[in-house]
Short mmCIF file of C-alpha atoms (C1' of nucleotides) in Angstrom, two decimals:
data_model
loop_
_atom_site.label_atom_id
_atom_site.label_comp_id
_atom_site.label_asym_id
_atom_site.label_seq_id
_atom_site.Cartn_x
_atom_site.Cartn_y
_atom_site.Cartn_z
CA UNK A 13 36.70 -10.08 -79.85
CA UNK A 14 39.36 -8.82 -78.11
CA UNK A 15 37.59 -9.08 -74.55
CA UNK A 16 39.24 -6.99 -71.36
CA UNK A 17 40.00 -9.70 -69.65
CA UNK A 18 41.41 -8.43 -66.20
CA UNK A 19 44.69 -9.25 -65.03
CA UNK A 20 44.89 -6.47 -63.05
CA UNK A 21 45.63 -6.95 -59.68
CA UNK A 22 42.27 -5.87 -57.28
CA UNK A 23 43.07 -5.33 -53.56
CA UNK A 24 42.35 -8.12 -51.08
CA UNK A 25 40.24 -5.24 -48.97
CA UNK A 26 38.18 -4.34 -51.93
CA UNK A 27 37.82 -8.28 -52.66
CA UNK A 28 36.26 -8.59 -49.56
CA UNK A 29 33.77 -5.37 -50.25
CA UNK A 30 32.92 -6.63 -53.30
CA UNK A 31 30.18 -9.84 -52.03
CA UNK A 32 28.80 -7.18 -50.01
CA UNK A 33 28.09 -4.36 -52.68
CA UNK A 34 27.03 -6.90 -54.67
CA UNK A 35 24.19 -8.63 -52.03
CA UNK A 36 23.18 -4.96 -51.59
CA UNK A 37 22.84 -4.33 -55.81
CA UNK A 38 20.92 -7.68 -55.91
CA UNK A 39 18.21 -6.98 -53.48
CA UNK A 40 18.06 -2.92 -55.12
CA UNK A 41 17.13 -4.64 -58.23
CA UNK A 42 14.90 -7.08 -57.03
CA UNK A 43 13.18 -3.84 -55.71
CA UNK A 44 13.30 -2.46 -59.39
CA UNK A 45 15.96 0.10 -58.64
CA UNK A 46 18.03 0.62 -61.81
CA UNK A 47 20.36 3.11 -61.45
CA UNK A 48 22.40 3.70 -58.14
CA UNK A 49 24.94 6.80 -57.11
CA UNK A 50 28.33 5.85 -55.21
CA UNK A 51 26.70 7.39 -52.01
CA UNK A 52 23.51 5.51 -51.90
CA UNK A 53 25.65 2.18 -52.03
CA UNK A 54 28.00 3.22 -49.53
CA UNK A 55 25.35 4.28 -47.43
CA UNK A 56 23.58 0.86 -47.61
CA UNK A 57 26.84 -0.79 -47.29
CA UNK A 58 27.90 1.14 -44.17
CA UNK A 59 31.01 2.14 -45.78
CA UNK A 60 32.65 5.83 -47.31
CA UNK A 61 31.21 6.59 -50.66
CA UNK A 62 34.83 7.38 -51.71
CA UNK A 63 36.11 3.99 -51.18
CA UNK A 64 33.09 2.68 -52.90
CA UNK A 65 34.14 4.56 -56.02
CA UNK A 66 37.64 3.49 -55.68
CA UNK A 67 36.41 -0.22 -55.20
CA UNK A 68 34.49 -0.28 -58.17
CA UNK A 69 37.01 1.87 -60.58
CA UNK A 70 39.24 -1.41 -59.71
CA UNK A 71 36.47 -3.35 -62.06
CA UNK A 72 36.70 -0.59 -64.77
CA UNK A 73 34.74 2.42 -65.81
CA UNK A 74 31.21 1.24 -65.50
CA UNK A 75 29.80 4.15 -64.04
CA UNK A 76 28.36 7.61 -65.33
CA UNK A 77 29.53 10.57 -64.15
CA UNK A 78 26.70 13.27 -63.26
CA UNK A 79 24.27 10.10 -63.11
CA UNK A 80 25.71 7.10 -61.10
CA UNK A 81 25.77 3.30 -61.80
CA UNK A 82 23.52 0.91 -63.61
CA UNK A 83 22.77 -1.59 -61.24
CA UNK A 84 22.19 -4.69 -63.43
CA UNK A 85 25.21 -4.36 -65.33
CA UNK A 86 27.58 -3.59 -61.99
CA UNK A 87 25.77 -6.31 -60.80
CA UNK A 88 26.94 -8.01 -63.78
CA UNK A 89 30.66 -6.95 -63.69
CA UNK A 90 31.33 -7.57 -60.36
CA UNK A 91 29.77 -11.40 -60.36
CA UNK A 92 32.14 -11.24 -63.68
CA UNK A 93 34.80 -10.64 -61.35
CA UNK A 94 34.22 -12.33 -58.46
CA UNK A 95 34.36 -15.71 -60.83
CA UNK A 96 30.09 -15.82 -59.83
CA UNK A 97 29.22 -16.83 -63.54
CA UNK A 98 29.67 -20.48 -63.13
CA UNK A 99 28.27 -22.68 -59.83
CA UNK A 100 30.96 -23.89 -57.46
CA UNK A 101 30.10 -27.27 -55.95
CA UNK A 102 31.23 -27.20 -52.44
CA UNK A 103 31.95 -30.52 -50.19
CA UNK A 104 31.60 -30.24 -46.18
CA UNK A 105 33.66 -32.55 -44.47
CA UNK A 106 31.81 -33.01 -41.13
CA UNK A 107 28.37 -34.23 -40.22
CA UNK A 108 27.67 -33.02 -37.32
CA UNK A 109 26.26 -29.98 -35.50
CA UNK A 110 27.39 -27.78 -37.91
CA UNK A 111 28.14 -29.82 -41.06
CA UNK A 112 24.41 -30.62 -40.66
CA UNK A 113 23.82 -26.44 -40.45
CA UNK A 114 25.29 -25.58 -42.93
CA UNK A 115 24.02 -28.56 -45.20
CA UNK A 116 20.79 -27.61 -44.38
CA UNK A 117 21.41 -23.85 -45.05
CA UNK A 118 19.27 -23.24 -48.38
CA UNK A 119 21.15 -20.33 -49.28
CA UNK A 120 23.86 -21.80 -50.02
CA UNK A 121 22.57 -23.30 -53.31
CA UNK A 122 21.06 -20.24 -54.16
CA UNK A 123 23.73 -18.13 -54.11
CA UNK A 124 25.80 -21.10 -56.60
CA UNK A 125 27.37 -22.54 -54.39
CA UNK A 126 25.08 -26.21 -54.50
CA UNK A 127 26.50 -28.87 -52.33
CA UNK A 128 28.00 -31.54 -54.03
CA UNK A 129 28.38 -34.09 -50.79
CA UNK A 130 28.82 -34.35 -47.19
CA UNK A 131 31.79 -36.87 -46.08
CA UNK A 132 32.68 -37.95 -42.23
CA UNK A 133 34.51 -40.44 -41.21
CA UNK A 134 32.99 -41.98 -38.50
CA UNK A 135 30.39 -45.20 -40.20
CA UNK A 136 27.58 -44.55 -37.75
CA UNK A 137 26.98 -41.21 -39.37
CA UNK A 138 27.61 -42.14 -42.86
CA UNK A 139 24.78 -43.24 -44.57
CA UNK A 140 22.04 -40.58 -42.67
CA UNK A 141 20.20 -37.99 -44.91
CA UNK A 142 21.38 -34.24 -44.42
CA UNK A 143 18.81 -32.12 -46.02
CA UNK A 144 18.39 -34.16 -49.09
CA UNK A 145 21.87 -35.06 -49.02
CA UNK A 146 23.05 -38.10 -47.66
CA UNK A 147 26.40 -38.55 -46.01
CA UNK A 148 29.17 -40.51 -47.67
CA UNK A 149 32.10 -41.81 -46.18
CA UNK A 150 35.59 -39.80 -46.20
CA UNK A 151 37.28 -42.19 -48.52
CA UNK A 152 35.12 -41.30 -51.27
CA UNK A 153 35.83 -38.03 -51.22
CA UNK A 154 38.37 -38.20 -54.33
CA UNK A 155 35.27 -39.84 -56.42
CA UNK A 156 33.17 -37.07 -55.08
CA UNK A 157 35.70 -34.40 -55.77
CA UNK A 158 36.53 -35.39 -59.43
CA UNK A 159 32.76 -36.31 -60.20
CA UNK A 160 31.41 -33.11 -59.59
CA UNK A 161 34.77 -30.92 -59.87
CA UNK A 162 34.70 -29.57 -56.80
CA UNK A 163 37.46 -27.00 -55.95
CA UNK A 164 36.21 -25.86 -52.87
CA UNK A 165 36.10 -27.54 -49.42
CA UNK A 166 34.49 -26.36 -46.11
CA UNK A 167 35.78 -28.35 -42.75
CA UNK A 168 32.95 -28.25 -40.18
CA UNK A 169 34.86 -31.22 -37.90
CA UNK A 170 35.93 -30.83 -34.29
CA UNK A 171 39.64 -29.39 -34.11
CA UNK A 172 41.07 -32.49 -33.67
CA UNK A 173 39.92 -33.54 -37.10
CA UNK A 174 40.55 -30.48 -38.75
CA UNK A 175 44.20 -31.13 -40.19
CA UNK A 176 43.32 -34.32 -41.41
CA UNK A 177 40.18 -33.42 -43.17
CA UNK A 178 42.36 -30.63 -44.46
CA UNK A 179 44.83 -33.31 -45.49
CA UNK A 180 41.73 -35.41 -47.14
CA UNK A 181 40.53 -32.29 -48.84
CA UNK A 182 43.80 -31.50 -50.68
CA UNK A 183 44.87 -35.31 -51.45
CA UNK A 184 41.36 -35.14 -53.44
CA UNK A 185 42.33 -32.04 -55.31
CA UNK A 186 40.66 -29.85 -53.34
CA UNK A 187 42.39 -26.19 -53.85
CA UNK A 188 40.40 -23.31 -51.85
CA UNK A 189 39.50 -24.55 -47.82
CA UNK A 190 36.85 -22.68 -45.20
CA UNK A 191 37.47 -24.04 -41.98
CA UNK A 192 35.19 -23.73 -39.23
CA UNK A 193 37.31 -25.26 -36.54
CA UNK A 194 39.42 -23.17 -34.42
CA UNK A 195 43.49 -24.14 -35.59
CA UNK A 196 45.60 -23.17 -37.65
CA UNK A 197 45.88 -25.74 -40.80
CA UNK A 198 49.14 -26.33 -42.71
CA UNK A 199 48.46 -27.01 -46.70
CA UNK A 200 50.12 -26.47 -49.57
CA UNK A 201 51.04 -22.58 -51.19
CA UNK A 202 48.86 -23.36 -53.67
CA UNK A 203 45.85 -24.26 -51.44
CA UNK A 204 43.56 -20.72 -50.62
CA UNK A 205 42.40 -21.23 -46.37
CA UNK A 206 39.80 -18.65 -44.95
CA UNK A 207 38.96 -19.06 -41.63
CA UNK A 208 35.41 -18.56 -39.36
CA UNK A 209 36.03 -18.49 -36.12
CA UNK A 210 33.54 -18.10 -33.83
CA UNK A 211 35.20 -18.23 -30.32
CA UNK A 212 37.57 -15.35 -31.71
CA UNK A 213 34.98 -13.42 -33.15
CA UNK A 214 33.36 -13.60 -29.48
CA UNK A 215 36.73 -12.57 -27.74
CA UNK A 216 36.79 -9.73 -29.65
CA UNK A 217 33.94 -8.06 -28.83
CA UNK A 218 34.54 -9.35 -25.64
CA UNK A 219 37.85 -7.07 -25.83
CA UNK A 220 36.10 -3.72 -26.64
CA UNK A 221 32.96 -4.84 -24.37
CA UNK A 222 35.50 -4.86 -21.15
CA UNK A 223 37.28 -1.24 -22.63
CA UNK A 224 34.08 0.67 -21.84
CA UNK A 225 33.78 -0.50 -18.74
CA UNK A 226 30.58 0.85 -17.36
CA UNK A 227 30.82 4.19 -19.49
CA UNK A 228 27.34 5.92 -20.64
CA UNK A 229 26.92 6.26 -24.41
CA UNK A 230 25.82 8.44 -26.56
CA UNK A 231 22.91 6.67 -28.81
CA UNK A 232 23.83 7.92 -32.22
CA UNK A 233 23.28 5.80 -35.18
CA UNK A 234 25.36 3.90 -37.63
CA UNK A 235 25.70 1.47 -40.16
CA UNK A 236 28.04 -1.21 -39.45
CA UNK A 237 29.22 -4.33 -41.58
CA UNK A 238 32.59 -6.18 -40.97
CA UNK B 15 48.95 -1.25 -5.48
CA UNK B 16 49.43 1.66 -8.54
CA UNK B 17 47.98 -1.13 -10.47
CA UNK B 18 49.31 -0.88 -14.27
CA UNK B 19 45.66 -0.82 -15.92
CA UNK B 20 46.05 -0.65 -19.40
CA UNK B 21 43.89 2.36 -20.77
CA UNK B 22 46.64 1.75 -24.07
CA UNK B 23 45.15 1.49 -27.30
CA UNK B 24 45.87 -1.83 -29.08
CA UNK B 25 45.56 -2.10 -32.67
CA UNK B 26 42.87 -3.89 -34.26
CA UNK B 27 44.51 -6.07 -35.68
CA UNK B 28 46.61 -7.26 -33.07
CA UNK B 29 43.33 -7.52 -31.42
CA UNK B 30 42.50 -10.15 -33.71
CA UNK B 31 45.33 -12.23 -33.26
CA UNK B 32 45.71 -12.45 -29.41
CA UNK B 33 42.69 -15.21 -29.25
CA UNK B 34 44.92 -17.18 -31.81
CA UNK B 35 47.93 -16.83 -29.59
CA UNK B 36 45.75 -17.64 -26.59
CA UNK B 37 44.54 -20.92 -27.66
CA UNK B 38 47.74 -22.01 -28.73
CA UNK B 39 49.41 -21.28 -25.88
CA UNK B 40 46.43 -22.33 -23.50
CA UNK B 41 47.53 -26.13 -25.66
CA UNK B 42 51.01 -25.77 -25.50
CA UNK B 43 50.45 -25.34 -21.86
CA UNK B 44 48.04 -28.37 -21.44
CA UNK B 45 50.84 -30.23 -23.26
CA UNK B 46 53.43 -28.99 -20.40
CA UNK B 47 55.53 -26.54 -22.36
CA UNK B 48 55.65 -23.85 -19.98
CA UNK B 49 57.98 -21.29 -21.97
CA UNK B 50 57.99 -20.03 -25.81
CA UNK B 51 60.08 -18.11 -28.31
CA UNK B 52 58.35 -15.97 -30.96
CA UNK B 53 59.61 -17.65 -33.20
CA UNK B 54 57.84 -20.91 -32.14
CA UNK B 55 54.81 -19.32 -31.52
CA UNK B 56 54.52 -17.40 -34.59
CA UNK B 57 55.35 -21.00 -36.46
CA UNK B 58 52.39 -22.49 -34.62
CA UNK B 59 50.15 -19.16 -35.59
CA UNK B 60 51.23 -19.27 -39.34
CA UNK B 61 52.77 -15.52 -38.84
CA UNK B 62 56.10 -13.74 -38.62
CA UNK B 63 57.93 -13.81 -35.19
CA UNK B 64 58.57 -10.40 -35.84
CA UNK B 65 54.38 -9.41 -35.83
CA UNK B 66 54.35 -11.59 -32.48
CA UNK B 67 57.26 -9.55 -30.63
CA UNK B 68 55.48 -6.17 -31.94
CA UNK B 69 51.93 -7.70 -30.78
CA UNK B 70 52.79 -9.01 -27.21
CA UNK B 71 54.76 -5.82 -26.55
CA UNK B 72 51.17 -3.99 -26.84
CA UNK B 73 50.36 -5.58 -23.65
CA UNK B 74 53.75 -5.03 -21.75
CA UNK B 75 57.29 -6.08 -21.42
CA UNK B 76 56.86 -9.53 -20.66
CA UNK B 77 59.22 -11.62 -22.32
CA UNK B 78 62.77 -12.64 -21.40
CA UNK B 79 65.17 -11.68 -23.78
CA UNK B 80 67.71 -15.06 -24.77
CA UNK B 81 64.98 -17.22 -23.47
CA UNK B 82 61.23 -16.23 -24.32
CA UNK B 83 57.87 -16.54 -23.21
CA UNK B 84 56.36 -17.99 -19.96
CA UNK B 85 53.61 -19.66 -21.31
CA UNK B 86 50.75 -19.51 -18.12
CA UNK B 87 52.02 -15.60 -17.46
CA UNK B 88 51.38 -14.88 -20.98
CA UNK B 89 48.01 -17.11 -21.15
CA UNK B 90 47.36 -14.92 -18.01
CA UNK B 91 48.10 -11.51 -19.66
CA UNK B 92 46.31 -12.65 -22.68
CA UNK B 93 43.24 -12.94 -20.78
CA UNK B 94 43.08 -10.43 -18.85
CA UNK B 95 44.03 -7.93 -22.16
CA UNK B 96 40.93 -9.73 -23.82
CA UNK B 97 38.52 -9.49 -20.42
CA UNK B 98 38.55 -13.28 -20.18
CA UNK B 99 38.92 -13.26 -16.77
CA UNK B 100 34.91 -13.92 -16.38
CA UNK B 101 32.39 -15.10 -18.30
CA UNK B 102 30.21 -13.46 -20.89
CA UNK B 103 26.74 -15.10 -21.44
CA UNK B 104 25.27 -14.44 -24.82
CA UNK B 105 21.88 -14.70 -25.90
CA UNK B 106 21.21 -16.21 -29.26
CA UNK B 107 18.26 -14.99 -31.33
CA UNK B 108 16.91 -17.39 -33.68
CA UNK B 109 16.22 -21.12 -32.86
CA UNK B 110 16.27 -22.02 -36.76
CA UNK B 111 19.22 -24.64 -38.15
CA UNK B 112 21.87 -22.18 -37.16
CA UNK B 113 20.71 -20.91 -33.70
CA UNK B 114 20.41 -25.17 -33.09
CA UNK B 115 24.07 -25.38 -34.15
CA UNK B 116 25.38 -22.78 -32.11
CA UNK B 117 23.35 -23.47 -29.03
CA UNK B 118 24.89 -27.04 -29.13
CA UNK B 119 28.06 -26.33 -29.85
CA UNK B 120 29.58 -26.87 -26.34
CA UNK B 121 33.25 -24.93 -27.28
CA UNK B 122 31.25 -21.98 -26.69
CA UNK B 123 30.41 -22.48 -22.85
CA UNK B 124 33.83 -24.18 -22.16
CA UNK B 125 35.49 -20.92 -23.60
CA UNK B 126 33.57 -18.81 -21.12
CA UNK B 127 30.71 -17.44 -23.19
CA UNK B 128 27.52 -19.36 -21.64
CA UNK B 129 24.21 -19.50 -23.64
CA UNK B 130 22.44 -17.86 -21.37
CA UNK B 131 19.02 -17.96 -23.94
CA UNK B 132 18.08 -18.66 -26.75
CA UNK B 133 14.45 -16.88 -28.15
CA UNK B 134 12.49 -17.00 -31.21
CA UNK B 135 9.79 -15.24 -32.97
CA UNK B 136 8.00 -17.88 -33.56
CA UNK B 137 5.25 -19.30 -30.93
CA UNK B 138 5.79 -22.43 -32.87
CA UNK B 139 9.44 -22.84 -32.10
CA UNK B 140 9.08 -21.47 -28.02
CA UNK B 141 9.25 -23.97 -25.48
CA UNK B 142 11.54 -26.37 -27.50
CA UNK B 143 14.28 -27.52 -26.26
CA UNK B 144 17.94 -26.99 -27.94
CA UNK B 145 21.02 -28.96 -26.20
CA UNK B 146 19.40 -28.26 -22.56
CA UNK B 147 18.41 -24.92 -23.57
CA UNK B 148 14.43 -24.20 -23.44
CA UNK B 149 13.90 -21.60 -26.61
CA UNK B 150 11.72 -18.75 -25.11
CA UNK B 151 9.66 -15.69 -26.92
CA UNK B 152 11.60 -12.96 -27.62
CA UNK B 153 9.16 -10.75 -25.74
CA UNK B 154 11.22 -12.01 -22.59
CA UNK B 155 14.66 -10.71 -23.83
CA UNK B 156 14.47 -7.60 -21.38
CA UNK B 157 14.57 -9.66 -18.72
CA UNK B 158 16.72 -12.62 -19.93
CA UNK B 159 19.45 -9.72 -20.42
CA UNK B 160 18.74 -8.06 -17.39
CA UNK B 161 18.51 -11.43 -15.11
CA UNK B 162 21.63 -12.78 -16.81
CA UNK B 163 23.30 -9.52 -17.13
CA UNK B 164 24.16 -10.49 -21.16
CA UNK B 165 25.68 -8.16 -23.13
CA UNK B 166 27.18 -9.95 -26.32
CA UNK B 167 24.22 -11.32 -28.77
CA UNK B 168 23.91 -13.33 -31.55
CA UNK B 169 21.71 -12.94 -34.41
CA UNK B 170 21.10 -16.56 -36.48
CA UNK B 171 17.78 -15.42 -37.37
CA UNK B 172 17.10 -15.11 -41.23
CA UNK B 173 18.41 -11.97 -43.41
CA UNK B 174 14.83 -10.46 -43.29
CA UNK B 175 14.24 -10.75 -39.33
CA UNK B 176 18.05 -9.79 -38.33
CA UNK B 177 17.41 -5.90 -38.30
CA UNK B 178 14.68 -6.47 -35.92
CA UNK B 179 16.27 -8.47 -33.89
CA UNK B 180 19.00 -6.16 -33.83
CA UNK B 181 16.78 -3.77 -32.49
CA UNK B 182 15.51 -6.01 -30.04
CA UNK B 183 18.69 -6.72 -28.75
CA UNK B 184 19.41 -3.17 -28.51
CA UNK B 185 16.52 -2.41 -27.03
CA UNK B 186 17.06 -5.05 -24.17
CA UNK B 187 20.56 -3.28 -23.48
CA UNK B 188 23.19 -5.61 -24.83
CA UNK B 189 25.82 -3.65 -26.39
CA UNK B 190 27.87 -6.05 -28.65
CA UNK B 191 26.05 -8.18 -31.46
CA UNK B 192 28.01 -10.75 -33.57
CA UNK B 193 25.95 -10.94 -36.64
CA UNK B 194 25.21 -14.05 -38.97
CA UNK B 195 22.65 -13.28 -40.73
CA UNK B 196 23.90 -11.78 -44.55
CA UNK B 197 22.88 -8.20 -44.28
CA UNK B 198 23.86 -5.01 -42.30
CA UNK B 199 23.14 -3.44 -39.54
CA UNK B 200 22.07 -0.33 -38.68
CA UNK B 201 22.74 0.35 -34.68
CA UNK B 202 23.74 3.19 -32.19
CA UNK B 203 27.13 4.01 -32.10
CA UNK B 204 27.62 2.80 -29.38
CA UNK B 205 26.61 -0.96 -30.00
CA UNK B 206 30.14 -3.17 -31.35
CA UNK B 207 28.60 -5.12 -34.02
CA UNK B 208 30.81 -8.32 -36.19
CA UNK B 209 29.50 -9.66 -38.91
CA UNK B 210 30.17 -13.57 -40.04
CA UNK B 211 29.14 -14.01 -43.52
CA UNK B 212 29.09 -17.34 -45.23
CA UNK B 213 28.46 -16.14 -48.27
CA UNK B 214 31.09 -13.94 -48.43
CA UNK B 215 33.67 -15.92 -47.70
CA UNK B 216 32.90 -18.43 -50.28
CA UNK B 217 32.45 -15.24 -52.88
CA UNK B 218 35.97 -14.59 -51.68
CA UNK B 219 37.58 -17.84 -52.13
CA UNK B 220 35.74 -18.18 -55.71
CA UNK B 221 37.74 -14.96 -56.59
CA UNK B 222 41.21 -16.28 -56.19
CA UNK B 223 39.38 -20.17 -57.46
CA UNK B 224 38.54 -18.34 -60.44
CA UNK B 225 41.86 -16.05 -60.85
CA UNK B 226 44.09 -19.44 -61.26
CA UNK B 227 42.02 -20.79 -63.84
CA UNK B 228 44.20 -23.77 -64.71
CA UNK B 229 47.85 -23.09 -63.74
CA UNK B 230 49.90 -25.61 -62.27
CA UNK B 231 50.94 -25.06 -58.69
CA UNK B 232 54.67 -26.21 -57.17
CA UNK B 233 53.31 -27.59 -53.59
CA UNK B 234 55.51 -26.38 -50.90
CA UNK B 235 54.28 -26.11 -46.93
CA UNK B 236 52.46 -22.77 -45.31
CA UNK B 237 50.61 -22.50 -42.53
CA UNK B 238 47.59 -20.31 -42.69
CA UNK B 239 45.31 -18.42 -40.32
CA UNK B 240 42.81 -16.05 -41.18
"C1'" DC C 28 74.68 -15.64 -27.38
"C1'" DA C 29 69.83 -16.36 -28.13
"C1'" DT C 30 65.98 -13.81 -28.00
"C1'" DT C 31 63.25 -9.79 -26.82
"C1'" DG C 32 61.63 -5.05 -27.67
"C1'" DT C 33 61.35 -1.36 -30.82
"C1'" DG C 34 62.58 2.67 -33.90
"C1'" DA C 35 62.26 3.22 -38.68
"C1'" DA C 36 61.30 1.79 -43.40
"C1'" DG C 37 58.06 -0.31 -46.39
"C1'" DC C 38 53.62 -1.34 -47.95
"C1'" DG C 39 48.69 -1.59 -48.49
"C1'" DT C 40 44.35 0.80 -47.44
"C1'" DT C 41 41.54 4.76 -46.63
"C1'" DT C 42 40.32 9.26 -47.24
"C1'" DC C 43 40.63 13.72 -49.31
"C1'" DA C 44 39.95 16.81 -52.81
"C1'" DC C 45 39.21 18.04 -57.23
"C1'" DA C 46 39.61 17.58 -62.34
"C1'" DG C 47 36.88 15.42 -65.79
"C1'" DC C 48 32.62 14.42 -67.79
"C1'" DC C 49 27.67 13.72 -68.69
"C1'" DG D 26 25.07 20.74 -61.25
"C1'" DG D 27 25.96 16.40 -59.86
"C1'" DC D 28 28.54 12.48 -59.66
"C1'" DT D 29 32.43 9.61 -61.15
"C1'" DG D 30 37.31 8.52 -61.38
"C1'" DT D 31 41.68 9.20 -59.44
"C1'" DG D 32 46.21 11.34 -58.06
"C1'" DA D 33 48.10 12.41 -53.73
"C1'" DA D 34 48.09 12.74 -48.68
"C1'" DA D 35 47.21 10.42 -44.51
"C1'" DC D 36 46.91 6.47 -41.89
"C1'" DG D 37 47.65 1.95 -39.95
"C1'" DC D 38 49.84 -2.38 -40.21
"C1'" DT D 39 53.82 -5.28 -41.28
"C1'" DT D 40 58.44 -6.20 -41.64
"C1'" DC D 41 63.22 -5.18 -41.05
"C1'" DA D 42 67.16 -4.76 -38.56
"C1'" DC D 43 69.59 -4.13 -34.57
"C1'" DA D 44 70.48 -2.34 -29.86
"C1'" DA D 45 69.36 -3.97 -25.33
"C1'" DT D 46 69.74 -7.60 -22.10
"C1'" DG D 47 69.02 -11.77 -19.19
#
DNA sequence: CATTGTGAAGCGTTTCACAGCC
DNA sequence: GGCTGTGAAACGCTTCACAATG
């Protein structure tokens, strides 16, 4: 079978659509919705049904014109695509506040992404039970790692700690990083980092709350995702 | 004093950057560096000096050519471009794992956003007490806002309870909502919303996990910032 | 003479507009 | 007739390259 296996090149902007349309085309067909025009997404995913079209044309030709898409099987290509056919075991390196958050965050699992261990490196934590999962000590991270093939890390440590989890993380074989603290972390080319940060998210809005300074607005509405 | 008031636009994504800038130069200046180049800055960012120059000159003239930066005029400039220059209590809605998290998470007090609230839905959860906070019925949002005079808030609630309490938060009068709950958001116009998605990141890295699928990586030094 | 500030070129993303197709 | 798929135009962001300047 000569299968169309994609080496095309998708755009990091449609990359980042794609989770979205795809959250949206689960839920539609939990709600027995089988067949789904560009417009009706975009609407649903706040965006313009154009570049919804465009987006999904990067995956192929899986709609019909005239008619629309069929939602199991775009819901099919784009997990396809997104590499969502396999799990992929994630390991948080941090137990506290938000190690312990995001540990306990169910969906996680569900959506394949099943927690293969929490590490910290400080011995009064290690040991403790996170949501089913107890906390192992830093050092065993390379076990942990080549155990359960993890490729993917997330860094919920203070900032100080960050770098060196990072360091950790990518001694073990770690390859793709989401840090929750707030710096900037030097790793290898090879290594993929995304980034959450909270206090910049905040300053943001923070940035277009002071702009309007005391205007009235109009109360239209809008769809919005980020 | 013609004060020089900025009513410039600044582009998004330049938006998105100054808070990086600003807490590495709100470091370096803790650390006693008091003046920069952009080409040490953008090193300690993980961007081109060249994106720093064009980014800083959105908010004026106010480098010194053949020497750089001052460091506490810049922090200062910084600030005031991103209306740092007071605080901005936020409200969080949801006292689940998450809303715990973030309500204990001191960084965001210290970095001027104080928690003024947290509510829940849930009589069950109401009168608990989260990292000094008392957790109180969302019913009393209206006048949290109002007494507080919030207008950032943050949804932790889960995916089926965030549209509502988007609308509560709307309804209250805040007018900026940073969103972490894995759906979206219809608002007025006039409401700023951000989204943080967990799932989405992770779908993201899992893309470019997936697209390597086995090569071998040379392992040279980056720095990266999302 | 090191470093800023910035026009202009380059590049990626969005949107338009319509041909192609069911 | 309705909706997809897509060239091409428009837009915004990044990077280059160098004149301006303390």
């Amino acid at each position: 079978m000569p299968s169309d296996r994609s080496r095309r090149r998708i755009p990091d902007a449609t990359v980042a659509r794609l989770p979205v349309y795809l959250r949206i085309l689960t839920e539609q067909a939990e709600e027995g919705v089988d067949s789904m025009s560009s417009d009706r997404l975009a609407e649903l995913a706040g965006v313009n049904a154009a570049k919804v079209r465009k987006d999904l044309s990067y995956l192929g030709s899986y709609g019909t014109r005239g008619v629309g898409y069929e939602v199991a099987y775009l819901v099919y290509q784009i997990r396809r695509e997104l590499g969502l056919t396999r799990d992929w075991p994630v390991v948080i390196v941090g137990a506290g506040n938000l190690g312990q958050a995001l540990a306990g965050y169910g969906g996680f699992g569900e959506r394949g992404f099943p927690v293969a261990g929490v590490v910290d490196i400080d011995p009064g934590k290690v040991g403790s039970v996170l949501a089913g999962v107890r906390v192992r000590h830093i050092d065993e991270l390379p076990s942990i790692v080549q155990a359960k093939r993890v490729s993917i890390g997330v860094i919920a440590t203070p900032s100080l700690a960050a770098q060196d989890a990072a360091d950790h993380l990518v001694a073990a074989g770690v390859t793709s990083i989401l840090n929750f603290a707030p710096v900037v972390l030097t790793v290898p080319r090879s290594v993929e980092v995304r980034k959450v940060d909270l206090a910049v998210e905040l300053q943001i809005l923070c940035y277009h709350e002071q702009r309007r300074g005391g205007g009235l607005h109009a109360v239209t509405t809008r769809s919005a995702t980020a």
